Amino acid sequence: MKRVYVNEEWCLGCHLCEYNCAFAATGETDMAKALKGVTIHPKIQIEENNRISFAVSCRHCDDPICVKSCIAGAISKTDGVVHVDKSKCVGCYTCILVCPYGAVMPAPDGHAIQKCELCTDNACGEPACVKGCPNGAIVFEER
Amino acid sequence: MAINYNIPEYDVLRDPQRCIACRVCERQCANEVHSFDPDSGTMKSDESKCVNCHRCVALCPTHALKIVKNPDTFRLNAYWGQNDISEIYRQAETGGMLLSSMGNPKPYPIYWDKILINASQVTNPSIDPLREPMETRTFLGKKPGAIERNPDGSIKTDSLPPQLKLEVPILFSAMSYGSISYNAHQSLARAAQELGTYYNTGEGGLHEDFYKYGPNTIVQVASGRFGVHHDYLEAGAAIEIKIGQGAKPGIGGHLTGAKITDAVSRTRMIPKGTDAISPAPHHDIYSIEDLRQLVYSLKEATEYKKPIIVKIAAVHNVAAIASGIARSGADIIAIDGFRGGTGAAPTRIRDNVGIPIELALAAVDERLRQEQIRSNVSLIVAGGIRNSADVVKAIALGADAVYIATPALIALGCHLCRTCQIGKCNWGIATQRPDLVKRLNPDIGYKRLMNLVSAWQHEIMEMMGGMGINSIEAMRGNRLMLRGVGLNEKELEILGIKHAGE
């Protein structure tokens, strides 16, 4: 199963992954039009301190604790991808509390959660963060 | 505050319709040109700090940025150019020598562009490299003067002097660890290994991690002797004695203490933070006889198993100097033309000293042939090779192979902003700052270098095939394959080529 892996050694902390993620979610074709004046809510986020930086997104764990914790049965794992059904999500945020990676976050509307679904939930085809990373620090591969 | 007499050289144009204030430009600019204004939520720029390296332009996700020549000018003057005036202001302010990097950018003649290559038509068939064998492999080193045979009549091969085997007649030229980054060196080393050619350590020693690339490494011994020890000499496939550099003939080098980090200090075998100063001359070489002593010392130290290269800058009497070197016992002569790059050189030296490599090469090859010592040495030319056509022309003028460095750095992302000397290379090449060095991922870098050289190899094969030539050996010194355009009699005479139409 191909997953998004992050190599801290090559992360520049440029935050382009966040913008590419947010752009992919809009479904627009022009990034300037899609993100101009907009506060972005990317599903991949850069953690940084001093000169260390790396991107964090859902690991699609083998035994995802978020799935177990979901009181509404909104999170499921199919074909290796941990998926959230926003129509079922009640916004209790239990998954956000239990995720050891901090990879689940509230969706911008505040009524549900959002997380990386490897761009299977948009028209991007392959993960936008990987495609846009200028230094090969985020890869999408089988390990 | 004193008045700043100068004007910014470049202007940063930001399209407000496109800018989404993602701040990538701000995070990527080591010169701190870009900043974010939280009150207005917009980006600002201080163009006076911009060196036009294009890092921000390349990474801007919405293509909102353009760097243009600042249209602001001093009063136009056909004699006193903008640069002349600006440099005087800088020197009047600092009292210092002007420093520059990379090759001579001045509009001197480019002889490569006045030489045209031949092609076969009708009577002498051209060769299709996709269907017929085409050899780009070549060997560098002293060639025997005559065939010797064993008692049984077979040809003696065990007495052949040491040779470098190149799958393509292109090597990566000397760039020291210190002047360029660890990741740049690793990219070059890995690419050389994959391509079946060589990279050159430059004068900064060989990082312990790169000894494994030894069979594809040329180790350099320069006037500063940085990082030279027995294992280092043993590690390389060949040893290069650096006498001169095309970008700064006649002077030494100076790597500032700021670039002597822990790893650079260990590799160079000098204290951390001290300036690494290479003297202008080798203090033990004041004659060809002295050079011969060093050549043979190095041969002795490595049991005559490795070819010795002597690298000189192309200067006025280069042919006579090369003739001396060919008699010194050296196996290969490398000649570096005045367009060759550098990590730092005094501007006046870079822009005014040395001669074009095309003329130097033709003069040296001709002189060595006249003196019947051409096969004593192989010739590598360096300094300003820009593309595969330059390589073909160089070989047809008499070179055995070419060194490339500027094209290799450009392949790695260098945008020739020519400010290596300040050590803040935004592309992670000419810097030792860890946050900048990591911007060059060698996994990406070595593939780009491989792509470049493979592309050139294909083009060289196409051009050779067009001429009806199927090996580098058959093209070498084949000046009948070249014609000059717009050159005067003297230039044609030195280049040893006819004018187009002749």
mmCIF file of C-alpha atoms in Angstrom, chain A residues 8-16 19 31-32 35-36 48 51 53 134-136, chain B residues 16-20 22 24 27-28 55 59 61 183 434 438-442 444:
data_model
loop_
_atom_site.group_PDB
_atom_site.id
_atom_site.type_symbol
_atom_site.label_atom_id
_atom_site.label_comp_id
_atom_site.label_asym_id
_atom_site.label_seq_id
_atom_site.Cartn_x
_atom_site.Cartn_y
_atom_site.Cartn_z
ATOM 1 C CA GLU A 8 12.858 15.424 7.615
ATOM 2 C CA GLU A 9 16.391 15.606 6.206
ATOM 3 C CA TRP A 10 15.152 17.266 3.016
ATOM 4 C CA CYS A 11 12.273 19.351 4.363
ATOM 5 C CA LEU A 12 12.961 23.035 3.753
ATOM 6 C CA GLY A 13 10.061 24.293 5.831
ATOM 7 C CA CYS A 14 8.791 26.184 2.800
ATOM 8 C CA HIS A 15 5.155 25.239 3.599
ATOM 9 C CA LEU A 16 4.353 24.683 -0.081
ATOM 10 C CA TYR A 19 -0.767 25.378 0.104
ATOM 11 C CA MET A 31 -4.263 28.689 -7.175
ATOM 12 C CA ALA A 32 -4.300 32.471 -7.040
ATOM 13 C CA LEU A 35 -6.446 30.885 -2.240
ATOM 14 C CA LYS A 36 -6.189 34.658 -2.588
ATOM 15 C CA GLU A 48 9.066 23.378 12.884
ATOM 16 C CA ARG A 51 16.152 24.596 11.844
ATOM 17 C CA SER A 53 11.053 21.055 10.097
ATOM 18 C CA PRO A 134 10.391 21.051 -4.340
ATOM 19 C CA ASN A 135 13.013 18.913 -2.603
ATOM 20 C CA GLY A 136 11.641 15.378 -2.625
ATOM 21 C CA PRO B 16 -0.809 41.515 -6.375
ATOM 22 C CA GLN B 17 -3.561 39.652 -8.226
ATOM 23 C CA ARG B 18 -1.569 36.448 -8.006
ATOM 24 C CA CYS B 19 0.237 36.724 -4.677
ATOM 25 C CA ILE B 20 -1.553 34.669 -2.010
ATOM 26 C CA CYS B 22 1.967 32.133 1.341
ATOM 27 C CA VAL B 24 7.361 30.880 0.505
ATOM 28 C CA ARG B 27 11.224 31.637 3.837
ATOM 29 C CA GLN B 28 13.405 30.802 0.856
ATOM 30 C CA ARG B 55 14.907 30.985 -5.916
ATOM 31 C CA LEU B 59 9.246 28.359 -5.859
ATOM 32 C CA PRO B 61 3.342 28.576 -6.459
ATOM 33 C CA ASN B 183 25.303 17.752 -1.060
ATOM 34 C CA PRO B 434 23.049 23.741 7.074
ATOM 35 C CA LYS B 438 19.716 20.814 2.679
ATOM 36 C CA ARG B 439 17.940 22.561 -0.189
ATOM 37 C CA LEU B 440 20.021 20.498 -2.582
ATOM 38 C CA ASN B 441 18.803 16.929 -2.318
ATOM 39 C CA PRO B 442 21.530 14.768 -3.901
ATOM 40 C CA ILE B 444 17.487 14.721 -7.184
#
